[in-house]
Amino acid sequence: AASAPKPLPSSGPKSLREMPHPLATSSSEEMGPALTPSPDLLLPRSIADKDLSLPNGTPVDTSSPASSSSLLNRLQLDDDLDVETRDLFVTVDDPKKHVCTMETYITYRVTTKTTRAEFDLPEYSVRRRYQDFDWLRNKLEESQPTHLIPPLPEKFVVKGVVDRFSEEFVETRRKALDKFLKRITDHPVLSFNEHFNVFLTAKDLNAYKKQGMALLSKVGESVKYVTGGYKLRSRPLEFAAIGDYLDTFSLKLGTIDRIAQRIIKEQLEYLVELREYGPVYSTWGGLEVELSEPLEGVSACIGNCCTALEELSEDMTEEFLPVLREYILYAESMKNVLKKRDQVQAEYEAKLEAVALKKEDRPKVPTDVEKCQDRVECFNADLKADMERWQNNKRQDFRHLLMGMADKNIQYYEKVCVT
C-alpha cells in the first residue's frame, strides 16, 4: 500500500531550486538578456526623447528606478534557513464556541514562542476571533503597502458548507488562520510589524482597534493619494510580465477550482446512491439462502467502496480546495500590490514631467522628486522579493498538495479493488 501523504506545509524554508521560475520561461530573443525597462516606458511620450535635467542643472535619470542592491540586500530572503535558527513560532489551535445574547462566534487560541528582544516575554497565549485576524491584515496593508500581505480565508461560509459552526468548517478555518499567521511569521519584514506584535501579545485588542486610522503610516497615505488623475504610461517589462502571469495563473486556477468542486459534488451524489444500493443486496441475501453468501459479499464490497469514496471526498474538500482558494486570493493580493506600485510610478512620472516643463532660473532642488523615486525603488525591491518568496512557497505547497492527492487516489483504488 502507498504510504500516507505528508501534511501540507504552511511555507517551507527551502526553495525548489531545480524548478524554473515561471517568469523566466520566455526566450532571450523575446524579452532580451535582462528585464530592464526602456526609458520610454517610464516617461510620457512628450518628454521621453528629451535629456531631462532638474532646474538647477542636475541631470535626471529617466530610466526605470531599478531596485538598488542595498534595497534588495535588506530584503534578501534566506531560503536555506533552518528551523533551529528561527526565533518566532506561532500556532492557532483550540477553537471554542461563544454564545452571547447578541451573537455567537468562535475564538481560537494563538500561542507565540519567541526569543526576540521586541517581546517582553518568551511565550504568549491569547484568544482571537476572525474579525481580529481581519483587523491585523488591514493594519498590515496600511502600514506595509509595498509588501504582499497573505490572504485570509473568506469570511462567509464556503460553498457546500451550511453550518459555519460545524466541526469540519471550524477546523478548516483554523488551519487557514494558522497558515495565515505562519506566512507572516516567516516574512523578514511583516514579522517585525508593530501591529503583528500587538496581535500576538495584547490581552485586550479592542483598545488598539479604537485607534482606527491613527497609526496609518505616511507611506500608506502617500500610496493612497498619489496619482492625482495621472495615468501610468507603461509598466516596466518585468512588472508587466508579473501582471500577465498573475492574470493567467488566476484564470487557470479558477478553472481547476470550479472543476474540482463539480467533481466533489458528483462524488457526493454518487455516494448517496451507493449507500442506498448496498443494503439492497443484503436484504436480497436474506431471502435467497443459496445466494446469501455472494450477495452479502457484494453488499460488503459496496460498503467498502462507500467508505473509501467518502474519505477521498473529505480529503478533496478539506485539503485540496482550500489550497486552491488560498492561492486564488493570494494572486488577487499580489495584483493589488502591483497596482499600488503603478500608482507610485505614475506619481513619479508626473513629477518628472512637471520638472522638465518648469522654467525658472534658480528654483529650489525638488527633493519631493527624489523622495518619490525612492518610494518607487522601495516598491520595486519589496515587490520582487515578495514575488520570489511567493513563488517558492507556491512550488512547495503545490508539490506537496499534488503528491498527497496522488497518494490519496492510489489508496482509494487499492481499497476498492477486489482480487
Coordinates of C-alpha atoms in Angstrom, one line a residue:
A1 CA 0.0 0.0 0.0
A2 CA 1.1 3.5 -0.6
S3 CA 2.5 5.5 2.3
A4 CA 0.3 8.1 3.8
P5 CA 0.8 11.6 2.2
K6 CA 2.7 14.2 4.1
P7 CA 0.7 17.1 5.6
L8 CA 0.7 20.4 3.7
P9 CA 3.3 22.8 5.0
S10 CA 2.4 26.5 5.5
S11 CA 5.5 27.7 3.9
G12 CA 8.7 25.7 3.9
P13 CA 12.1 27.3 4.4
K14 CA 13.8 25.7 1.4
S15 CA 13.2 26.6 -2.2
L16 CA 12.9 24.1 -5.1
R17 CA 15.9 25.5 -6.9
E18 CA 15.6 22.8 -9.6
M19 CA 12.3 24.2 -10.8
P20 CA 12.5 27.2 -13.2
H21 CA 10.7 30.5 -12.3
P22 CA 7.6 30.9 -14.4
L23 CA 8.7 34.4 -15.5
A24 CA 12.0 33.0 -16.8
T25 CA 10.4 30.8 -19.5
S26 CA 10.5 33.5 -22.2
S27 CA 13.4 33.3 -24.6
S28 CA 16.1 35.9 -24.6
E29 CA 15.0 36.9 -28.1
E30 CA 11.6 37.9 -26.8
M31 CA 12.5 39.6 -23.6
G32 CA 16.1 40.5 -24.1
P33 CA 19.0 39.4 -22.0
A34 CA 17.6 41.2 -18.9
L35 CA 14.3 42.5 -17.8
T36 CA 15.4 46.1 -17.8
P37 CA 12.7 48.5 -18.9
S38 CA 13.3 51.1 -21.6
P39 CA 13.3 54.7 -20.6
D40 CA 10.4 55.3 -22.9
L41 CA 8.3 53.0 -20.7
L42 CA 8.7 55.4 -17.7
L43 CA 8.3 58.8 -19.2
P44 CA 5.4 60.3 -21.1
R45 CA 6.0 60.4 -24.8
S46 CA 6.1 64.2 -24.9
I47 CA 9.3 64.2 -22.9
A48 CA 10.6 60.7 -23.4
D49 CA 13.1 61.7 -26.2
K50 CA 14.5 64.7 -24.2
D51 CA 17.5 64.8 -22.0
L52 CA 15.9 65.8 -18.8
S53 CA 17.7 67.8 -16.1
L54 CA 16.5 69.4 -12.9
P55 CA 16.1 73.2 -12.9
N56 CA 19.4 73.6 -11.1
G57 CA 21.2 71.7 -13.8
T58 CA 21.4 68.3 -12.2
P59 CA 20.7 65.6 -14.8
V60 CA 17.8 63.3 -14.2
D61 CA 18.0 59.6 -14.8
T62 CA 14.9 58.8 -16.9
S63 CA 15.3 55.1 -16.8
S64 CA 13.0 53.0 -14.7
P65 CA 14.0 53.3 -11.0
A66 CA 15.6 49.9 -10.7
S67 CA 15.9 48.3 -7.3
S68 CA 19.2 49.2 -5.8
S69 CA 21.4 46.4 -4.4
S70 CA 21.1 47.9 -1.0
L71 CA 17.3 47.7 -1.1
L72 CA 17.5 44.1 -2.3
N73 CA 20.1 43.2 0.3
R74 CA 17.9 44.4 3.2
L75 CA 15.2 42.0 2.0
Q76 CA 17.4 39.2 0.9
L77 CA 15.5 36.0 1.7
D78 CA 17.3 33.1 3.3
D79 CA 15.7 30.1 1.7
D80 CA 18.0 27.8 3.5
L81 CA 17.0 29.0 6.9
D82 CA 17.0 26.1 9.3
V83 CA 14.3 25.7 11.9
E84 CA 16.9 25.9 14.7
T85 CA 17.7 29.5 13.6
R86 CA 14.2 30.8 13.8
D87 CA 13.2 33.0 16.7
L88 CA 9.4 33.2 16.3
F89 CA 6.9 30.4 16.3
V90 CA 3.1 31.0 16.2
T91 CA 0.3 28.4 16.2
V92 CA -3.5 28.6 16.1
D93 CA -5.5 25.9 17.9
D94 CA -8.2 25.1 20.4
P95 CA -11.3 26.7 18.8
K96 CA -14.1 27.5 21.2
K97 CA -17.7 28.5 20.6
H98 CA -19.0 31.5 22.5
V99 CA -22.8 32.1 22.8
C100 CA -23.8 35.6 23.8
T101 CA -27.1 37.4 23.9
M102 CA -26.3 39.4 20.7
E103 CA -24.1 36.9 18.8
T104 CA -22.5 33.6 18.6
Y105 CA -18.9 33.3 17.5
I106 CA -15.7 31.2 17.5
T107 CA -12.4 32.1 19.1
Y108 CA -9.0 30.5 18.5
R109 CA -6.0 30.3 20.8
V110 CA -3.0 32.0 19.4
T111 CA 0.2 30.7 21.0
T112 CA 3.5 32.5 20.5
K113 CA 7.0 31.4 21.5
T114 CA 9.9 33.7 20.7
T115 CA 13.4 34.8 21.7
R116 CA 13.2 38.2 20.0
A117 CA 14.0 41.3 22.0
E118 CA 10.9 43.1 20.8
F119 CA 8.8 40.8 23.0
D120 CA 8.8 41.2 26.8
L121 CA 8.0 37.6 27.5
P122 CA 9.2 34.3 25.8
E123 CA 5.7 32.9 25.5
Y124 CA 2.2 34.3 25.0
S125 CA -1.2 32.8 24.7
V126 CA -4.2 34.9 23.6
R127 CA -7.6 34.2 22.1
R128 CA -8.7 35.8 18.9
R129 CA -11.8 35.7 16.7
Y130 CA -12.0 36.0 12.9
Q131 CA -12.6 39.8 13.0
D132 CA -9.3 40.2 14.9
F133 CA -7.4 38.4 12.2
D134 CA -9.1 40.7 9.7
W135 CA -8.1 43.8 11.7
L136 CA -4.5 42.5 11.6
R137 CA -4.5 42.1 7.9
N138 CA -6.0 45.6 7.3
K139 CA -3.3 47.1 9.6
L140 CA -0.6 45.3 7.7
E141 CA -1.9 46.6 4.4
E142 CA -2.0 50.1 5.8
S143 CA 1.4 50.1 7.4
Q144 CA 3.3 47.9 4.8
P145 CA 1.8 48.9 1.5
T146 CA 4.8 47.8 -0.5
H147 CA 4.6 44.2 0.7
L148 CA 2.4 41.3 -0.2
I149 CA 0.0 40.5 2.7
P150 CA -1.1 36.9 2.9
P151 CA -4.8 36.4 2.3
L152 CA -7.3 35.4 5.0
P153 CA -9.9 32.6 4.4
E154 CA -13.1 34.2 3.2
K155 CA -15.5 35.4 5.9
F156 CA -18.6 33.8 4.6
V157 CA -19.4 30.1 4.6
V158 CA -17.7 28.3 1.7
K159 CA -19.8 26.6 -0.9
G160 CA -21.2 23.3 0.2
V161 CA -20.9 24.1 3.9
V162 CA -24.2 25.1 5.6
D163 CA -23.3 25.3 9.3
R164 CA -20.4 27.7 9.9
F165 CA -20.2 26.3 13.5
S166 CA -19.8 22.8 12.3
E167 CA -16.7 20.9 13.4
E168 CA -15.5 20.4 9.9
F169 CA -15.8 24.1 8.9
V170 CA -14.2 25.4 12.1
E171 CA -11.3 23.0 11.7
T172 CA -10.8 24.1 8.0
R173 CA -10.8 27.8 9.1
R174 CA -8.4 27.1 12.0
K175 CA -5.9 25.6 9.5
A176 CA -6.3 28.6 7.2
L177 CA -5.8 31.1 10.1
D178 CA -2.8 29.1 11.3
K179 CA -1.3 29.2 7.8
F180 CA -2.0 33.0 7.6
L181 CA 0.0 33.7 10.8
K182 CA 2.8 31.4 9.8
R183 CA 3.1 33.2 6.4
I184 CA 3.5 36.5 8.4
T185 CA 5.9 34.9 10.9
D186 CA 8.2 33.7 8.1
H187 CA 8.3 37.1 6.4
P188 CA 11.5 39.1 7.1
V189 CA 9.6 42.4 7.4
L190 CA 6.0 41.7 8.3
S191 CA 7.0 39.6 11.3
F192 CA 8.5 42.8 12.9
N193 CA 5.4 44.9 12.3
E194 CA 4.2 46.6 15.5
H195 CA 0.6 45.6 14.8
F196 CA 1.6 42.0 14.5
N197 CA 3.3 42.3 17.9
V198 CA 0.1 43.7 19.4
F199 CA -2.0 41.0 17.8
L200 CA 0.2 38.3 19.4
T201 CA 0.6 39.8 22.8
A202 CA -2.3 42.1 23.8
K203 CA -4.9 40.5 26.1
D204 CA -7.5 43.1 25.1
L205 CA -7.3 44.0 21.4
N206 CA -10.3 46.3 21.4
A207 CA -8.2 49.2 22.9
Y208 CA -5.9 49.1 19.8
K209 CA -8.8 48.7 17.4
K210 CA -10.3 52.0 18.6
Q211 CA -7.2 53.9 17.5
G212 CA -8.6 53.5 14.0
M213 CA -6.5 55.2 11.3
A214 CA -4.2 57.0 13.8
L215 CA -1.4 54.5 13.1
L216 CA -1.7 54.7 9.4
S217 CA 1.9 55.2 8.0
K218 CA 2.9 58.1 5.9
V219 CA 3.9 55.7 3.2
G220 CA 0.4 54.2 3.2
E221 CA -1.1 57.7 2.9
S222 CA 1.2 58.6 0.1
V223 CA 0.3 55.5 -1.8
K224 CA -3.4 56.0 -1.3
Y225 CA -3.5 59.6 -2.6
V226 CA -0.7 60.0 -5.1
T227 CA -1.8 59.9 -8.6
G228 CA -4.0 63.0 -8.8
G229 CA -5.6 61.8 -12.1
Y230 CA -2.2 61.0 -13.8
K231 CA -2.3 57.6 -15.5
L232 CA 0.7 55.3 -15.8
R233 CA 2.2 55.3 -19.3
S234 CA 3.5 51.7 -19.2
R235 CA 4.7 49.2 -16.7
P236 CA 8.4 48.2 -16.8
L237 CA 8.8 44.9 -18.6
E238 CA 9.4 42.7 -15.6
F239 CA 6.3 44.0 -13.7
A240 CA 4.2 43.7 -16.9
A241 CA 5.4 40.1 -17.0
I242 CA 4.4 39.6 -13.4
G243 CA 0.9 41.1 -14.1
D244 CA 0.4 38.8 -17.2
Y245 CA 1.5 35.8 -15.2
L246 CA -0.9 36.6 -12.3
D247 CA -3.8 37.0 -14.7
T248 CA -3.1 33.6 -16.4
F249 CA -2.5 31.9 -13.1
S250 CA -5.8 33.2 -11.6
L251 CA -7.7 32.1 -14.7
K252 CA -6.2 28.6 -14.8
L253 CA -6.5 28.1 -11.0
G254 CA -10.1 29.3 -11.1
T255 CA -10.9 26.8 -13.7
I256 CA -9.3 24.0 -11.7
D257 CA -11.2 25.1 -8.6
R258 CA -14.6 25.0 -10.4
I259 CA -13.9 21.6 -12.0
A260 CA -12.8 20.2 -8.6
Q261 CA -15.9 21.4 -6.9
R262 CA -18.0 19.9 -9.6
I263 CA -16.2 16.5 -9.2
I264 CA -16.7 16.6 -5.5
K265 CA -20.4 17.4 -5.9
E266 CA -20.8 14.5 -8.3
Q267 CA -18.9 12.2 -5.9
L268 CA -21.2 13.1 -3.0
E269 CA -24.3 12.5 -5.1
Y270 CA -22.9 9.1 -6.2
L271 CA -22.1 8.3 -2.6
V272 CA -25.7 8.9 -1.6
E273 CA -26.9 6.5 -4.3
L274 CA -24.2 3.9 -3.4
R275 CA -25.3 3.9 0.3
E276 CA -28.8 3.0 -0.8
Y277 CA -27.6 0.4 -3.3
G278 CA -25.6 -1.7 -0.9
P279 CA -28.3 -2.7 1.6
V280 CA -30.5 -4.0 -1.2
Y281 CA -28.1 -6.9 -1.8
S282 CA -28.0 -7.6 2.0
T283 CA -31.8 -7.7 2.1
W284 CA -31.9 -9.9 -1.0
G285 CA -29.4 -12.3 0.6
G286 CA -31.8 -12.8 3.5
L287 CA -34.5 -14.1 1.1
E288 CA -32.2 -16.2 -1.1
V289 CA -30.5 -18.8 1.2
E290 CA -28.4 -20.3 -1.6
L291 CA -27.3 -16.8 -2.8
S292 CA -26.8 -15.3 0.6
E293 CA -23.1 -15.6 0.7
P294 CA -22.3 -13.9 -2.7
L295 CA -25.0 -11.3 -2.2
E296 CA -23.6 -10.4 1.2
G297 CA -20.1 -10.2 -0.4
V298 CA -21.5 -7.7 -3.0
S299 CA -23.1 -5.7 -0.2
A300 CA -19.8 -5.6 1.8
C301 CA -17.9 -4.6 -1.3
I302 CA -20.3 -1.7 -1.9
G303 CA -20.0 -0.7 1.7
N304 CA -16.2 -0.7 1.4
C305 CA -16.4 1.5 -1.8
C306 CA -18.7 3.9 0.2
T307 CA -16.1 4.3 2.9
A308 CA -13.2 4.8 0.5
L309 CA -15.1 7.3 -1.6
E310 CA -16.2 9.3 1.5
E311 CA -12.6 9.5 2.7
L312 CA -11.4 10.7 -0.8
S313 CA -14.1 13.3 -1.0
E314 CA -13.3 14.6 2.5
D315 CA -9.6 14.9 1.5
M316 CA -10.5 16.8 -1.6
T317 CA -12.8 19.2 0.4
E318 CA -10.5 19.7 3.4
E319 CA -7.1 19.6 1.8
F320 CA -7.3 20.3 -2.0
L321 CA -9.9 23.0 -2.3
P322 CA -8.6 25.3 0.5
V323 CA -5.2 25.5 -1.1
L324 CA -6.6 26.3 -4.5
R325 CA -8.8 29.0 -3.0
E326 CA -5.9 30.5 -0.9
Y327 CA -3.7 30.9 -4.0
I328 CA -6.6 32.5 -6.0
L329 CA -6.9 35.1 -3.2
Y330 CA -3.1 35.3 -3.0
A331 CA -2.9 36.2 -6.7
E332 CA -5.5 39.0 -6.1
S333 CA -3.4 40.3 -3.2
M334 CA -0.4 40.4 -5.4
K335 CA -2.3 42.3 -8.1
N336 CA -3.4 44.9 -5.6
V337 CA 0.3 45.5 -4.6
L338 CA 1.2 45.8 -8.3
K339 CA -1.5 48.4 -8.7
K340 CA -0.1 50.4 -5.8
R341 CA 3.4 50.2 -7.3
D342 CA 1.9 51.6 -10.5
Q343 CA 0.3 54.5 -8.6
V344 CA 3.7 55.5 -7.1
Q345 CA 5.4 55.2 -10.5
A346 CA 2.6 57.3 -12.0
E347 CA 3.3 60.0 -9.4
Y348 CA 7.0 59.8 -10.2
E349 CA 6.3 60.3 -13.9
A350 CA 4.0 63.2 -13.3
K351 CA 6.6 64.9 -11.1
L352 CA 9.4 64.3 -13.7
E353 CA 7.2 65.8 -16.4
A354 CA 6.4 68.9 -14.3
V355 CA 10.1 69.4 -13.6
A356 CA 11.0 69.1 -17.3
L357 CA 8.4 71.7 -18.2
K358 CA 9.3 74.1 -15.4
K359 CA 11.3 77.1 -16.5
E360 CA 12.9 79.0 -13.6
D361 CA 16.4 80.4 -13.1
R362 CA 17.2 79.3 -9.6
P363 CA 14.5 77.2 -8.1
K364 CA 14.9 75.0 -5.1
V365 CA 16.1 71.4 -5.5
P366 CA 12.9 69.4 -5.9
T367 CA 13.5 66.9 -3.1
D368 CA 10.0 65.6 -3.5
V369 CA 11.0 64.1 -6.8
E370 CA 13.9 62.3 -5.2
K371 CA 11.7 61.0 -2.4
C372 CA 9.1 59.8 -4.9
Q373 CA 11.9 57.9 -6.8
D374 CA 12.9 56.3 -3.5
R375 CA 9.4 55.1 -3.0
V376 CA 9.4 53.6 -6.5
E377 CA 12.6 51.8 -5.7
C378 CA 11.3 50.5 -2.4
F379 CA 8.2 49.2 -4.1
N380 CA 10.3 47.5 -6.8
A381 CA 12.6 45.9 -4.3
D382 CA 9.8 44.8 -1.9
L383 CA 7.5 43.5 -4.7
K384 CA 10.2 41.5 -6.4
A385 CA 11.4 40.0 -3.1
D386 CA 7.9 39.1 -2.1
M387 CA 7.1 37.6 -5.5
E388 CA 10.2 35.4 -5.2
R389 CA 9.1 34.2 -1.8
W390 CA 5.5 33.6 -3.0
Q391 CA 6.8 31.5 -5.9
N392 CA 9.0 29.4 -3.7
N393 CA 6.1 28.8 -1.3
K394 CA 3.7 28.1 -4.2
R395 CA 6.0 25.5 -5.7
Q396 CA 6.4 23.7 -2.4
D397 CA 2.7 23.9 -1.4
F398 CA 1.5 22.6 -4.8
R399 CA 4.2 19.9 -4.9
H400 CA 3.1 18.5 -1.6
L401 CA -0.6 19.0 -2.5
L402 CA -0.5 17.2 -5.8
M403 CA 1.7 14.4 -4.5
G404 CA -0.6 14.0 -1.5
M405 CA -3.7 13.8 -3.7
A406 CA -2.0 11.3 -5.9
D407 CA -1.3 9.1 -2.9
K408 CA -4.9 9.5 -1.7
N409 CA -6.2 8.4 -5.1
I410 CA -3.9 5.4 -5.1
Q411 CA -5.1 4.4 -1.7
Y412 CA -8.7 4.8 -2.8
Y413 CA -8.3 2.4 -5.8
E414 CA -6.4 -0.1 -3.6
K415 CA -9.3 -0.1 -1.2
V416 CA -12.0 -0.6 -3.8
C417 CA -10.2 -3.2 -5.9
V418 CA -11.2 -6.8 -5.1
T419 CA -8.9 -9.6 -6.0

